[in-house]
Coordinates of C-alpha atoms in Angstrom, one line a residue:
Chain W
M1446 CA 64.6 2.5 39.8
S1447 CA 62.6 1.5 42.9
V1448 CA 59.5 2.5 44.6
D1449 CA 58.9 3.7 48.2
K1450 CA 55.8 3.8 50.3
D1451 CA 54.6 7.1 49.1
T1452 CA 54.9 6.0 45.4
V1453 CA 52.9 2.9 46.1
R1454 CA 50.2 4.9 47.8
R1455 CA 50.2 7.3 44.8
I1456 CA 49.9 4.6 42.2
A1457 CA 47.2 2.8 44.2
K1458 CA 45.3 6.1 44.2
L1459 CA 45.8 6.4 40.4
A1460 CA 44.6 2.9 40.0
R1461 CA 41.6 3.5 42.3
I1462 CA 42.5 0.5 44.5
A1463 CA 42.1 0.8 48.2
L1464 CA 45.3 -0.5 49.8
E1465 CA 45.2 -1.1 53.6
E1466 CA 48.1 0.7 55.3
E1467 CA 49.6 -2.7 56.5
R1468 CA 49.7 -3.8 52.8
V1469 CA 51.8 -0.9 51.6
E1470 CA 55.1 -2.1 53.0
P1471 CA 54.8 -5.6 51.6
M1472 CA 53.6 -4.2 48.2
V1473 CA 56.8 -1.9 48.2
N1474 CA 58.9 -5.0 48.5
E1475 CA 57.0 -7.1 45.9
L1476 CA 57.0 -4.3 43.3
N1477 CA 60.7 -3.6 43.9
Q1478 CA 61.5 -7.3 43.4
I1479 CA 59.6 -7.2 40.1
L1480 CA 61.1 -3.9 39.0
H1481 CA 64.6 -4.9 39.9
W1482 CA 64.1 -8.0 37.7
V1483 CA 62.7 -6.2 34.7
E1484 CA 65.6 -3.7 34.9
Q1485 CA 67.8 -6.2 32.9
L1486 CA 66.0 -4.8 29.8
G1487 CA 68.3 -1.8 30.3
E1488 CA 71.3 -3.9 29.0
V1489 CA 69.9 -4.0 25.5
E1490 CA 70.7 -1.3 22.9
V1491 CA 67.3 -0.2 21.5
A1492 CA 68.4 3.0 19.7
G1493 CA 66.6 3.1 16.3
I1494 CA 64.3 0.2 17.1
E1495 CA 60.6 0.9 16.6
P1496 CA 58.3 -0.3 19.4
L1497 CA 56.1 -3.2 18.2
T1498 CA 52.4 -2.2 18.4
S1499 CA 50.8 -4.9 16.3
V1500 CA 52.0 -8.5 15.8
V1501 CA 50.0 -9.1 12.7
A1502 CA 50.7 -7.0 9.7
Q1503 CA 47.2 -5.7 8.8
R1504 CA 45.4 -2.5 8.5
L1505 CA 42.6 -1.9 10.9
K1506 CA 39.3 -2.6 9.1
M1507 CA 36.8 0.1 8.2
R1508 CA 33.1 -0.3 8.6
E1509 CA 30.0 1.6 7.9
D1510 CA 29.3 4.2 10.7
E1511 CA 26.0 2.8 11.8
V1512 CA 24.4 1.6 15.0
T1513 CA 24.7 -2.2 15.2
A1514 CA 23.6 -2.8 18.8
G1515 CA 21.8 -0.8 21.5
G1516 CA 18.4 0.1 22.6
D1517 CA 18.4 -2.7 25.2
A1518 CA 18.7 -0.9 28.5
E1519 CA 17.4 -3.9 30.4
A1520 CA 20.3 -6.1 29.2
V1521 CA 22.8 -3.3 29.8
T1522 CA 21.7 -2.6 33.4
A1523 CA 20.9 -6.3 34.3
N1524 CA 24.2 -6.8 36.2
A1525 CA 24.3 -3.4 37.9
P1526 CA 24.8 -3.8 41.7
Q1527 CA 22.3 -0.9 42.1
R1528 CA 19.9 0.4 39.6
E1529 CA 16.7 2.4 39.4
D1530 CA 14.6 2.0 36.2
D1531 CA 17.1 2.2 33.4
Y1532 CA 19.7 4.0 35.5
F1533 CA 22.9 3.0 37.3
V1534 CA 22.8 4.4 40.9
V1535 CA 26.0 5.9 42.4
P1536 CA 26.7 8.0 45.5
K1537 CA 26.0 11.7 45.0
V1538 CA 28.7 13.3 42.8
V1539 CA 27.4 16.8 42.3
E1540 CA 26.9 19.0 45.4
Chain E
M1377 CA 35.2 -50.7 24.7
T1378 CA 36.8 -47.6 26.4
T1379 CA 34.5 -45.9 28.8
P1380 CA 33.0 -42.9 27.0
N1381 CA 34.8 -40.5 29.4
A1382 CA 38.2 -41.6 28.1
F1383 CA 37.2 -41.1 24.4
T1384 CA 39.1 -38.5 22.4
L1385 CA 37.0 -36.0 20.5
A1386 CA 37.6 -37.9 17.3
E1387 CA 36.6 -41.2 18.8
A1388 CA 33.4 -39.7 20.3
R1389 CA 32.5 -38.1 17.0
E1390 CA 32.9 -41.5 15.3
A1391 CA 30.8 -43.2 18.0
L1392 CA 28.0 -40.7 17.6
K1393 CA 28.1 -40.8 13.9
E1394 CA 27.8 -44.6 13.9
K1395 CA 25.1 -44.3 16.5
R1396 CA 27.0 -46.6 18.9
L1397 CA 26.3 -44.1 21.6
S1398 CA 24.0 -41.1 21.9
S1399 CA 25.0 -37.6 22.9
R1400 CA 22.8 -38.0 26.0
E1401 CA 24.6 -41.1 27.2
L1402 CA 28.0 -39.5 26.5
T1403 CA 26.9 -36.2 28.3
E1404 CA 25.5 -38.2 31.3
A1405 CA 28.8 -40.0 31.7
M1406 CA 30.6 -36.7 31.7
I1407 CA 28.2 -35.1 34.1
A1408 CA 28.7 -38.0 36.5
A1409 CA 32.5 -37.7 36.2
M1410 CA 32.3 -33.9 36.8
A1411 CA 30.2 -34.4 39.9
A1412 CA 32.6 -37.0 41.2
S1413 CA 35.6 -34.8 40.6
R1414 CA 34.8 -31.9 42.9
P1415 CA 37.9 -32.6 45.1
L1416 CA 39.9 -31.4 42.0
N1417 CA 37.9 -28.1 41.9
A1418 CA 38.2 -28.0 38.1
F1419 CA 34.8 -26.3 37.6
V1420 CA 33.6 -22.9 38.9
T1421 CA 30.1 -23.6 37.5
E1422 CA 28.6 -26.9 36.4
T1423 CA 25.8 -26.6 33.8
P1424 CA 24.4 -30.2 33.7
E1425 CA 20.8 -29.2 32.8
K1426 CA 22.0 -27.0 29.9
A1427 CA 24.3 -29.9 28.8
L1428 CA 21.4 -32.4 28.7
A1429 CA 19.2 -30.0 26.8
M1430 CA 22.0 -29.4 24.2
A1431 CA 22.6 -33.2 24.0
A1432 CA 18.9 -33.8 23.4
D1433 CA 18.9 -31.3 20.6
S1434 CA 22.0 -32.9 19.1
D1435 CA 20.5 -36.4 19.3
A1436 CA 17.5 -35.1 17.4
R1437 CA 19.7 -33.6 14.7
I1438 CA 21.8 -36.8 14.4
A1439 CA 18.6 -38.8 14.0
R1440 CA 17.6 -36.4 11.2
G1441 CA 21.0 -36.8 9.6
E1442 CA 21.8 -33.2 10.2
G1443 CA 24.9 -33.6 12.5
R1444 CA 27.4 -30.7 12.4
A1445 CA 31.1 -30.8 13.0
L1446 CA 31.0 -31.1 16.8
E1447 CA 27.5 -32.5 17.1
G1448 CA 26.7 -33.7 20.6
L1449 CA 30.3 -33.5 21.9
P1450 CA 30.6 -32.3 25.5
L1451 CA 33.2 -29.6 26.2
A1452 CA 34.3 -27.6 29.2
I1453 CA 34.7 -23.9 28.8
K1454 CA 37.2 -21.7 30.6
D1455 CA 35.4 -19.2 32.8
L1456 CA 36.9 -16.3 30.8
F1457 CA 34.6 -16.9 27.9
C1458 CA 31.3 -15.0 28.3
T1459 CA 28.4 -17.4 28.0
R1460 CA 24.9 -15.9 27.7
G1461 CA 22.8 -16.5 30.8
V1462 CA 25.6 -18.6 32.5
R1463 CA 27.7 -16.9 35.2
T1464 CA 31.1 -15.9 34.0
T1465 CA 33.6 -15.0 36.8
A1466 CA 37.1 -14.9 35.2
G1467 CA 38.1 -16.5 38.6
S1468 CA 37.5 -13.2 40.3
R1469 CA 35.4 -12.0 43.2
I1470 CA 34.7 -8.8 41.3
L1471 CA 32.7 -10.9 38.7
E1472 CA 31.4 -13.5 41.2
N1473 CA 27.8 -12.8 40.2
F1474 CA 28.2 -11.6 36.6
V1475 CA 25.8 -13.2 34.1
P1476 CA 26.7 -12.1 30.6
P1477 CA 23.8 -11.0 28.3
Y1478 CA 25.9 -12.1 25.3
E1479 CA 28.0 -15.0 24.1
S1480 CA 31.6 -14.9 23.1
T1481 CA 32.3 -15.5 19.4
V1482 CA 34.4 -18.5 20.0
T1483 CA 31.8 -20.3 22.2
Q1484 CA 29.1 -19.3 19.8
N1485 CA 31.1 -20.9 17.0
L1486 CA 31.3 -24.1 19.1
W1487 CA 27.5 -24.1 19.8
D1488 CA 26.9 -23.4 16.1
A1489 CA 28.9 -26.5 15.4
G1490 CA 26.8 -28.6 17.7
A1491 CA 29.0 -28.8 20.8
V1492 CA 27.5 -29.4 24.3
M1493 CA 28.6 -27.2 27.3
L1494 CA 29.3 -29.1 30.5
G1495 CA 30.3 -26.1 32.6
K1496 CA 32.8 -23.3 33.2
T1497 CA 36.3 -24.2 34.3
N1498 CA 38.3 -22.6 37.2
M1499 CA 41.3 -20.5 36.3
D1500 CA 43.7 -18.0 37.7
E1501 CA 42.0 -14.7 38.5
F1502 CA 41.7 -12.7 35.2
A1503 CA 44.2 -15.4 33.7
M1504 CA 47.0 -13.9 35.9
G1505 CA 48.9 -16.8 37.2
S1506 CA 50.9 -19.9 36.2
S1507 CA 49.5 -22.4 38.8
N1508 CA 45.8 -21.7 39.2
E1509 CA 46.4 -20.6 42.7
T1510 CA 45.2 -17.0 42.3
S1511 CA 41.5 -18.0 41.7
Y1512 CA 39.0 -16.6 44.0
F1513 CA 37.3 -20.0 43.9
G1514 CA 40.4 -21.8 45.3
P1515 CA 43.2 -23.7 43.6
V1516 CA 42.6 -26.5 41.1
E1517 CA 44.4 -29.7 41.8
N1518 CA 46.3 -31.6 39.1
P1519 CA 45.0 -35.1 38.7
W1520 CA 48.6 -36.3 38.5
R1521 CA 50.6 -37.0 41.6
A1522 CA 54.2 -38.1 41.9
E1523 CA 54.7 -41.9 42.4
G1524 CA 54.2 -42.9 46.0
S1525 CA 53.3 -39.3 47.0
N1526 CA 50.0 -37.7 48.2
K1527 CA 51.3 -34.2 47.8
K1528 CA 48.8 -32.0 46.0
L1529 CA 50.2 -30.6 42.7
V1530 CA 49.2 -27.5 40.7
P1531 CA 47.8 -28.1 37.2
G1532 CA 49.6 -25.1 35.9
G1533 CA 47.8 -21.9 34.8
S1534 CA 46.0 -19.9 34.0
S1535 CA 43.8 -22.5 32.2
G1536 CA 44.3 -25.0 35.1
G1537 CA 40.7 -26.0 35.4
S1538 CA 40.5 -26.8 31.7
A1539 CA 43.7 -28.7 31.8
T1540 CA 42.6 -30.8 34.8
A1541 CA 39.1 -31.4 33.2
V1542 CA 40.7 -32.9 30.1
A1543 CA 43.4 -34.8 31.8
A1544 CA 40.9 -36.4 34.3
D1545 CA 38.5 -37.3 31.5
L1546 CA 35.7 -35.0 32.8
C1547 CA 35.1 -33.7 29.3
L1548 CA 36.2 -34.6 25.7
A1549 CA 38.1 -31.3 25.3
A1550 CA 38.1 -27.8 26.7
T1551 CA 38.8 -24.2 25.6
G1552 CA 41.6 -22.2 27.1
T1553 CA 43.2 -18.8 26.6
D1554 CA 46.9 -18.0 26.4
T1555 CA 48.5 -14.6 27.1
G1556 CA 52.0 -15.8 28.2
G1557 CA 51.6 -19.6 28.2
S1558 CA 48.3 -20.2 29.8
I1559 CA 47.2 -23.0 27.5
R1560 CA 50.6 -24.6 26.7
Q1561 CA 52.1 -24.6 30.2
P1562 CA 49.1 -26.3 32.0
A1563 CA 48.7 -28.7 29.0
A1564 CA 52.4 -29.8 29.4
V1565 CA 52.2 -30.4 33.2
T1566 CA 48.9 -32.3 33.0
G1567 CA 49.8 -34.6 30.0
I1568 CA 47.5 -33.1 27.4
V1569 CA 47.8 -31.2 24.2
G1570 CA 47.4 -27.4 24.2
L1571 CA 47.5 -25.1 21.1
K1572 CA 47.9 -21.3 21.1
P1573 CA 46.9 -20.1 17.6
T1574 CA 48.5 -17.1 15.9
Y1575 CA 47.2 -13.8 17.3
G1576 CA 44.1 -12.9 15.2
R1577 CA 43.1 -16.5 14.3
C1578 CA 40.3 -16.7 16.9
S1579 CA 38.1 -13.7 17.8
R1580 CA 38.7 -12.2 21.2
W1581 CA 35.2 -10.8 21.4
G1582 CA 33.4 -11.8 24.6
I1583 CA 36.6 -13.1 26.3
V1584 CA 37.3 -11.2 29.4
A1585 CA 40.3 -9.1 28.4
F1586 CA 43.7 -9.4 30.2
A1587 CA 46.4 -8.1 27.8
S1588 CA 44.7 -7.4 24.5
S1589 CA 47.8 -7.5 22.3
L1590 CA 48.7 -11.0 23.7
D1591 CA 45.5 -12.8 24.5
Q1592 CA 44.4 -15.6 22.2
A1593 CA 41.9 -18.5 22.6
G1594 CA 42.8 -22.1 21.8
P1595 CA 42.0 -25.7 22.2
M1596 CA 43.1 -28.0 25.1
T1597 CA 42.7 -31.7 24.1
K1598 CA 43.7 -35.3 24.5
T1599 CA 45.3 -35.6 21.1
V1600 CA 46.8 -33.5 18.4
R1601 CA 44.0 -34.5 16.0
D1602 CA 41.4 -33.2 18.6
A1603 CA 43.3 -29.9 18.7
A1604 CA 43.0 -29.7 14.9
I1605 CA 39.3 -30.5 15.1
L1606 CA 38.5 -27.9 17.9
L1607 CA 40.6 -25.2 16.4
G1608 CA 38.8 -25.5 13.1
A1609 CA 35.5 -24.8 14.9
M1610 CA 36.8 -22.0 17.2
A1611 CA 38.6 -19.9 14.5
S1612 CA 36.8 -17.3 12.5
V1613 CA 37.0 -13.8 11.3
D1614 CA 34.7 -11.6 13.3
P1615 CA 33.4 -8.1 12.8
M1616 CA 33.3 -7.7 16.6
D1617 CA 37.1 -8.1 16.8
A1618 CA 39.0 -5.8 14.4
T1619 CA 42.2 -7.8 15.1
S1620 CA 40.6 -11.1 13.9
V1621 CA 42.1 -11.9 10.5
D1622 CA 40.1 -12.3 7.3
M1623 CA 41.7 -15.5 6.1
P1624 CA 40.0 -18.8 5.4
V1625 CA 40.1 -21.4 8.2
P1626 CA 41.9 -24.3 6.6
D1627 CA 40.8 -28.0 7.3
Y1628 CA 43.5 -28.6 10.0
E1629 CA 42.8 -32.3 10.0
A1630 CA 43.6 -32.7 6.3
G1631 CA 47.4 -32.4 6.5
L1632 CA 47.8 -33.9 10.0
E1633 CA 49.5 -37.1 8.9
A1634 CA 51.7 -35.6 6.2
G1635 CA 54.8 -36.2 8.4
V1636 CA 57.9 -34.1 8.8
K1637 CA 60.1 -35.6 6.0
G1638 CA 62.0 -32.8 4.4
M1639 CA 61.0 -30.3 7.0
R1640 CA 63.7 -28.3 8.8
I1641 CA 63.2 -28.1 12.5
G1642 CA 65.1 -25.4 14.4
I1643 CA 66.6 -25.9 17.9
P1644 CA 67.0 -22.4 19.5
K1645 CA 70.2 -22.7 21.6
E1646 CA 69.1 -19.9 24.0
Y1647 CA 66.3 -22.2 25.4
R1648 CA 69.0 -24.2 27.2
I1649 CA 68.7 -22.6 30.5
D1650 CA 70.9 -22.9 33.6
G1651 CA 69.3 -24.8 36.5
A1652 CA 66.7 -26.6 34.3
P1653 CA 66.4 -30.3 35.4
P1654 CA 68.4 -32.6 33.2
E1655 CA 65.2 -34.5 32.3
I1656 CA 64.0 -31.4 30.4
D1657 CA 67.1 -31.3 28.3
A1658 CA 67.1 -35.0 27.7
L1659 CA 63.5 -35.0 26.6
W1660 CA 64.2 -32.1 24.2
H1661 CA 67.1 -34.0 22.7
K1662 CA 64.9 -37.1 22.3
G1663 CA 62.2 -34.9 20.6
A1664 CA 64.8 -33.8 18.0
E1665 CA 65.9 -37.4 17.5
W1666 CA 62.3 -38.5 16.9
L1667 CA 61.7 -35.9 14.2
K1668 CA 65.1 -36.6 12.7
A1669 CA 64.2 -40.3 12.5
Q1670 CA 61.0 -39.4 10.6
G1671 CA 63.0 -37.5 8.0
A1672 CA 63.2 -34.0 9.3
E1673 CA 66.5 -32.0 9.2
I1674 CA 67.6 -30.6 12.6
V1675 CA 69.2 -27.2 12.5
E1676 CA 70.6 -25.1 15.4
V1677 CA 69.2 -21.6 15.3
S1678 CA 69.6 -18.5 17.6
L1679 CA 67.0 -16.4 19.2
P1680 CA 69.4 -13.9 20.9
H1681 CA 66.8 -11.9 22.8
T1682 CA 65.0 -14.9 24.5
K1683 CA 66.2 -14.0 28.1
Y1684 CA 64.5 -10.6 27.8
A1685 CA 61.1 -11.9 26.8
L1686 CA 59.8 -12.6 30.3
P1687 CA 60.8 -9.2 31.8
A1688 CA 59.3 -7.5 28.7
Y1689 CA 56.2 -9.4 29.1
Y1690 CA 55.9 -8.4 32.8
I1691 CA 55.8 -4.8 31.7
V1692 CA 53.6 -5.1 28.6
A1693 CA 51.0 -7.4 30.1
P1694 CA 50.4 -5.6 33.4
A1695 CA 50.3 -2.2 31.5
E1696 CA 47.6 -3.5 29.3
A1697 CA 45.8 -5.2 32.2
S1698 CA 45.8 -2.0 34.2
S1699 CA 44.0 -0.3 31.4
N1700 CA 41.6 -3.2 30.6
L1701 CA 40.7 -3.7 34.2
A1702 CA 39.8 0.0 34.7
R1703 CA 36.3 -1.0 33.6
Y1704 CA 35.6 -2.8 36.9
D1705 CA 34.2 0.2 38.8
G1706 CA 31.4 -1.3 41.0
V1707 CA 28.8 0.7 39.1
R1708 CA 27.8 -1.0 35.9
Y1709 CA 28.4 -4.7 36.8
G1710 CA 30.5 -6.7 39.3
H1711 CA 31.2 -6.3 43.0
R1712 CA 30.3 -3.2 44.8
A1713 CA 31.6 -2.4 48.2
A1714 CA 29.2 -1.4 50.9
G1715 CA 29.2 1.9 52.8
A1716 CA 31.2 4.0 50.3
K1717 CA 31.1 7.7 51.3
D1718 CA 31.6 9.0 47.8
I1719 CA 32.1 7.9 44.2
T1720 CA 36.0 7.7 44.5
D1721 CA 35.6 5.7 47.7
L1722 CA 33.2 3.4 45.9
Y1723 CA 35.7 2.8 43.2
E1724 CA 38.6 2.2 45.5
K1725 CA 36.8 0.0 48.0
S1726 CA 35.0 -2.1 45.3
R1727 CA 38.3 -2.7 43.4
G1728 CA 40.3 -3.2 46.6
E1729 CA 37.8 -5.9 47.7
G1730 CA 37.0 -7.4 44.3
F1731 CA 40.6 -8.0 43.1
G1732 CA 42.8 -10.6 44.6
K1733 CA 46.4 -10.1 45.6
E1734 CA 48.1 -11.0 42.3
V1735 CA 45.7 -8.9 40.2
R1736 CA 46.2 -5.9 42.5
R1737 CA 49.9 -6.3 42.2
R1738 CA 49.8 -6.4 38.4
I1739 CA 47.5 -3.4 38.1
L1740 CA 49.9 -1.4 40.3
I1741 CA 52.9 -2.5 38.3
G1742 CA 51.0 -1.6 35.1
T1743 CA 49.9 1.8 36.5
Y1744 CA 53.5 2.5 37.5
V1745 CA 55.1 1.7 34.2
L1746 CA 52.5 3.8 32.3
S1747 CA 52.8 6.7 34.7
A1748 CA 54.3 10.1 33.7
G1749 CA 58.1 10.0 33.7
Y1750 CA 58.4 6.1 33.5
Y1751 CA 56.6 5.3 30.2
D1752 CA 59.8 5.5 28.1
A1753 CA 62.1 3.7 30.6
Y1754 CA 59.7 0.8 30.9
Y1755 CA 56.8 0.5 28.5
S1756 CA 58.3 1.9 25.5
R1757 CA 61.5 0.0 26.0
A1758 CA 59.6 -3.3 26.5
Q1759 CA 57.7 -2.7 23.2
K1760 CA 61.1 -2.2 21.5
L1761 CA 62.3 -5.5 23.0
R1762 CA 59.2 -7.0 21.5
T1763 CA 60.3 -5.9 18.0
L1764 CA 63.7 -7.5 18.6
I1765 CA 62.1 -10.8 19.8
A1766 CA 59.7 -10.9 16.7
R1767 CA 62.8 -10.2 14.5
D1768 CA 64.7 -13.1 16.1
F1769 CA 61.9 -15.4 15.1
A1770 CA 61.7 -14.0 11.6
Q1771 CA 65.4 -14.6 11.1
A1772 CA 65.2 -18.1 12.6
F1773 CA 62.3 -19.0 10.2
E1774 CA 64.6 -18.1 7.3
Q1775 CA 66.5 -21.3 8.2
C1776 CA 63.8 -23.6 9.4
D1777 CA 60.0 -24.4 9.1
A1778 CA 59.3 -24.8 12.8
L1779 CA 61.0 -24.6 16.1
L1780 CA 61.2 -27.4 18.8
T1781 CA 61.7 -26.3 22.5
P1782 CA 60.7 -27.6 25.9
A1783 CA 57.3 -26.5 27.0
T1784 CA 58.0 -25.8 30.6
P1785 CA 61.2 -25.6 32.8
G1786 CA 59.9 -28.5 35.0
P1787 CA 57.0 -30.7 35.9
A1788 CA 54.0 -29.8 38.1
F1789 CA 55.1 -28.4 41.5
A1790 CA 53.3 -28.6 44.8
I1791 CA 50.4 -26.2 45.7
G1792 CA 51.9 -23.4 47.8
E1793 CA 55.5 -24.1 46.7
K1794 CA 56.0 -21.0 44.6
T1795 CA 53.4 -18.5 45.9
A1796 CA 55.8 -16.5 48.1
D1797 CA 58.0 -15.4 45.3
P1798 CA 56.3 -13.8 42.3
V1799 CA 59.4 -13.9 40.0
S1800 CA 60.1 -17.6 40.6
M1801 CA 56.3 -18.2 39.7
Y1802 CA 56.7 -16.1 36.5
L1803 CA 59.7 -18.2 35.4
N1804 CA 57.3 -21.1 34.6
D1805 CA 56.4 -19.3 31.4
V1806 CA 60.0 -18.8 30.2
F1807 CA 59.6 -21.1 27.2
T1808 CA 56.1 -20.0 26.2
V1809 CA 56.0 -16.3 26.6
T1810 CA 58.2 -15.4 23.6
V1811 CA 55.5 -16.8 21.3
N1812 CA 52.8 -14.5 22.6
L1813 CA 55.1 -11.4 22.3
A1814 CA 55.7 -12.3 18.6
G1815 CA 52.1 -13.4 18.0
L1816 CA 53.0 -16.8 16.7
P1817 CA 51.3 -20.2 17.0
G1818 CA 52.6 -22.8 19.4
I1819 CA 51.6 -26.3 20.6
S1820 CA 52.6 -28.3 23.6
V1821 CA 52.4 -32.1 23.2
P1822 CA 52.9 -34.6 26.0
A1823 CA 56.2 -36.3 25.4
G1824 CA 57.3 -38.2 28.5
L1825 CA 57.3 -38.7 32.2
T1826 CA 59.8 -37.7 34.8
K1827 CA 61.3 -40.4 37.0
E1828 CA 58.6 -39.5 39.6
G1829 CA 56.0 -40.2 36.9
L1830 CA 54.9 -36.7 36.1
P1831 CA 54.2 -35.5 32.6
L1832 CA 56.4 -33.2 30.6
G1833 CA 55.7 -31.6 27.2
L1834 CA 57.5 -30.4 24.1
Q1835 CA 56.6 -27.3 22.3
V1836 CA 56.5 -26.7 18.6
I1837 CA 56.5 -23.0 17.4
G1838 CA 55.4 -22.1 13.9
K1839 CA 55.4 -19.2 11.5
A1840 CA 52.4 -16.9 11.8
F1841 CA 49.2 -18.6 10.6
D1842 CA 51.0 -21.9 10.1
E1843 CA 48.8 -23.8 12.6
A1844 CA 48.7 -26.6 10.1
G1845 CA 52.5 -27.0 10.1
V1846 CA 52.5 -26.8 14.0
L1847 CA 49.9 -29.5 14.1
R1848 CA 51.8 -31.7 11.6
V1849 CA 55.0 -31.5 13.6
G1850 CA 53.0 -32.0 16.8
R1851 CA 51.5 -35.1 15.4
A1852 CA 54.9 -36.5 14.5
L1853 CA 56.0 -36.0 18.1
E1854 CA 52.9 -37.6 19.4
V1855 CA 53.4 -40.7 17.1
A1856 CA 57.0 -41.1 18.3
A1857 CA 56.3 -40.4 22.0
D1858 CA 53.4 -42.7 22.1
F1859 CA 52.3 -41.1 25.4
K1860 CA 49.6 -43.4 26.9
A1861 CA 50.0 -42.7 30.6
K1862 CA 46.9 -41.5 32.6
P1863 CA 46.7 -40.2 36.1
A1864 CA 45.4 -42.7 38.7
A1865 CA 41.8 -41.6 39.5
W1866 CA 42.4 -41.2 43.2
W1867 CA 39.6 -38.5 43.6
G1868 CA 37.0 -41.3 43.2
A1869 CA 35.8 -41.0 39.6

């Protein structure tokens, strides 16, 4: 499988990454080079093999459902590029 | 007496305990070396004032007889670990001004053990790289140069700043993280020891996430003993990381000198790759001979799916990265582009400007392999390959106690040499990446020099949670290799 310019524009949109038009063509080539290389996985028979989702055999731990952190709006918003009081500021989203 | 900069962690611990040296003197020596090393670009942020304050506190504790495991010992911290009040960039423009309001569990463990922080080390952006050339803050230079050459070499990556800081004696030891080889590969090409623990041994909380099922923190040190000391302090079970394991942290130093007599060491035949320099194969053979001479039995084993590990990794890791890095939105923290016309434009511009080339490339690959219609062909297949790779290791460990392999396919290469071809860059991790996919512990130990005088490492891979065994075999290699070479301090230390 390989990607074309429209596919690259589409996945850049999905990933919310602005890609300048002159970067589209080189990105097509780079991605195809990588995709072509990973295609060798197609050689392997994987019928009946379960995907590995956890390398360590352990059950996810349970804990009490209680608030352990929070109530510190100052710390949470301290790194915001734009804030007002305890709020993050973004361009208008509702007309 | 050796200058304090050249001390190992164990030697400095001894010197402080016996009051031959104060933490302040030791820390001042490191700060001076760090400042003189700026041509190497090993640090993104130096924290000399914090270091001196921590050293003063340590000296007071030592005077009161209350010294802890790492009391007064100056360390460098990879800039992927969040440090409260100290800028943490992950080597990215998008986090250029990010000051965490919290501390990672691993670094908190180190400060609780009395360690001193010298600064934050440079790294590939979001740990995506094998040469430290993708950092927004510029490449790190390897302190080693080939004999008779002034060519600038890479220190490996992604923990390249930490590797250079340890190799150039700018700190006693450093922390690193390893997703596909990012501790062991730079350790090998800078002539130091690097240990990636079993997945779950160290908490990932507060470490900027790259690929969550693969990421693991570990020590980068001058000796195998130092790796044992540092890992003992870094490891813990942590309620903030559900994948951290609830197992006691053993005293890793205790069994270090137990030797390899009676151990069975596996040599995986698939790690002999075409096109690898003959020196790599010769060193590997020598390593097996060293262990045999110390009483180990050498057995040939097979890991048949080895060649598929790297391509599987370059599906799984970008897929997880594309998801993890979705959090950088230009709203809550991090870089925000100016002049966005709406919220989508704000996301796209902020991320387009904030992420570098390699990170953008990997996010796009990850987005593609997870997108509708391609998930089964790529992601699901790669996860099945992971099962086969883990099974290969499980079967090999029925015949042996640990595996011996080369650490890298070659020595350090020149800055700029491999940046044009992503796949050739990815191949640097061919011997290390299998270990991450299976979640196992692995160590790289300096074992020799190329004929040009550049360091090479050997890797020991162990069973899950057998860091003690990995360290013991690593120590046996270290004894036999007797690697004493140091880079010439051309940068004016």
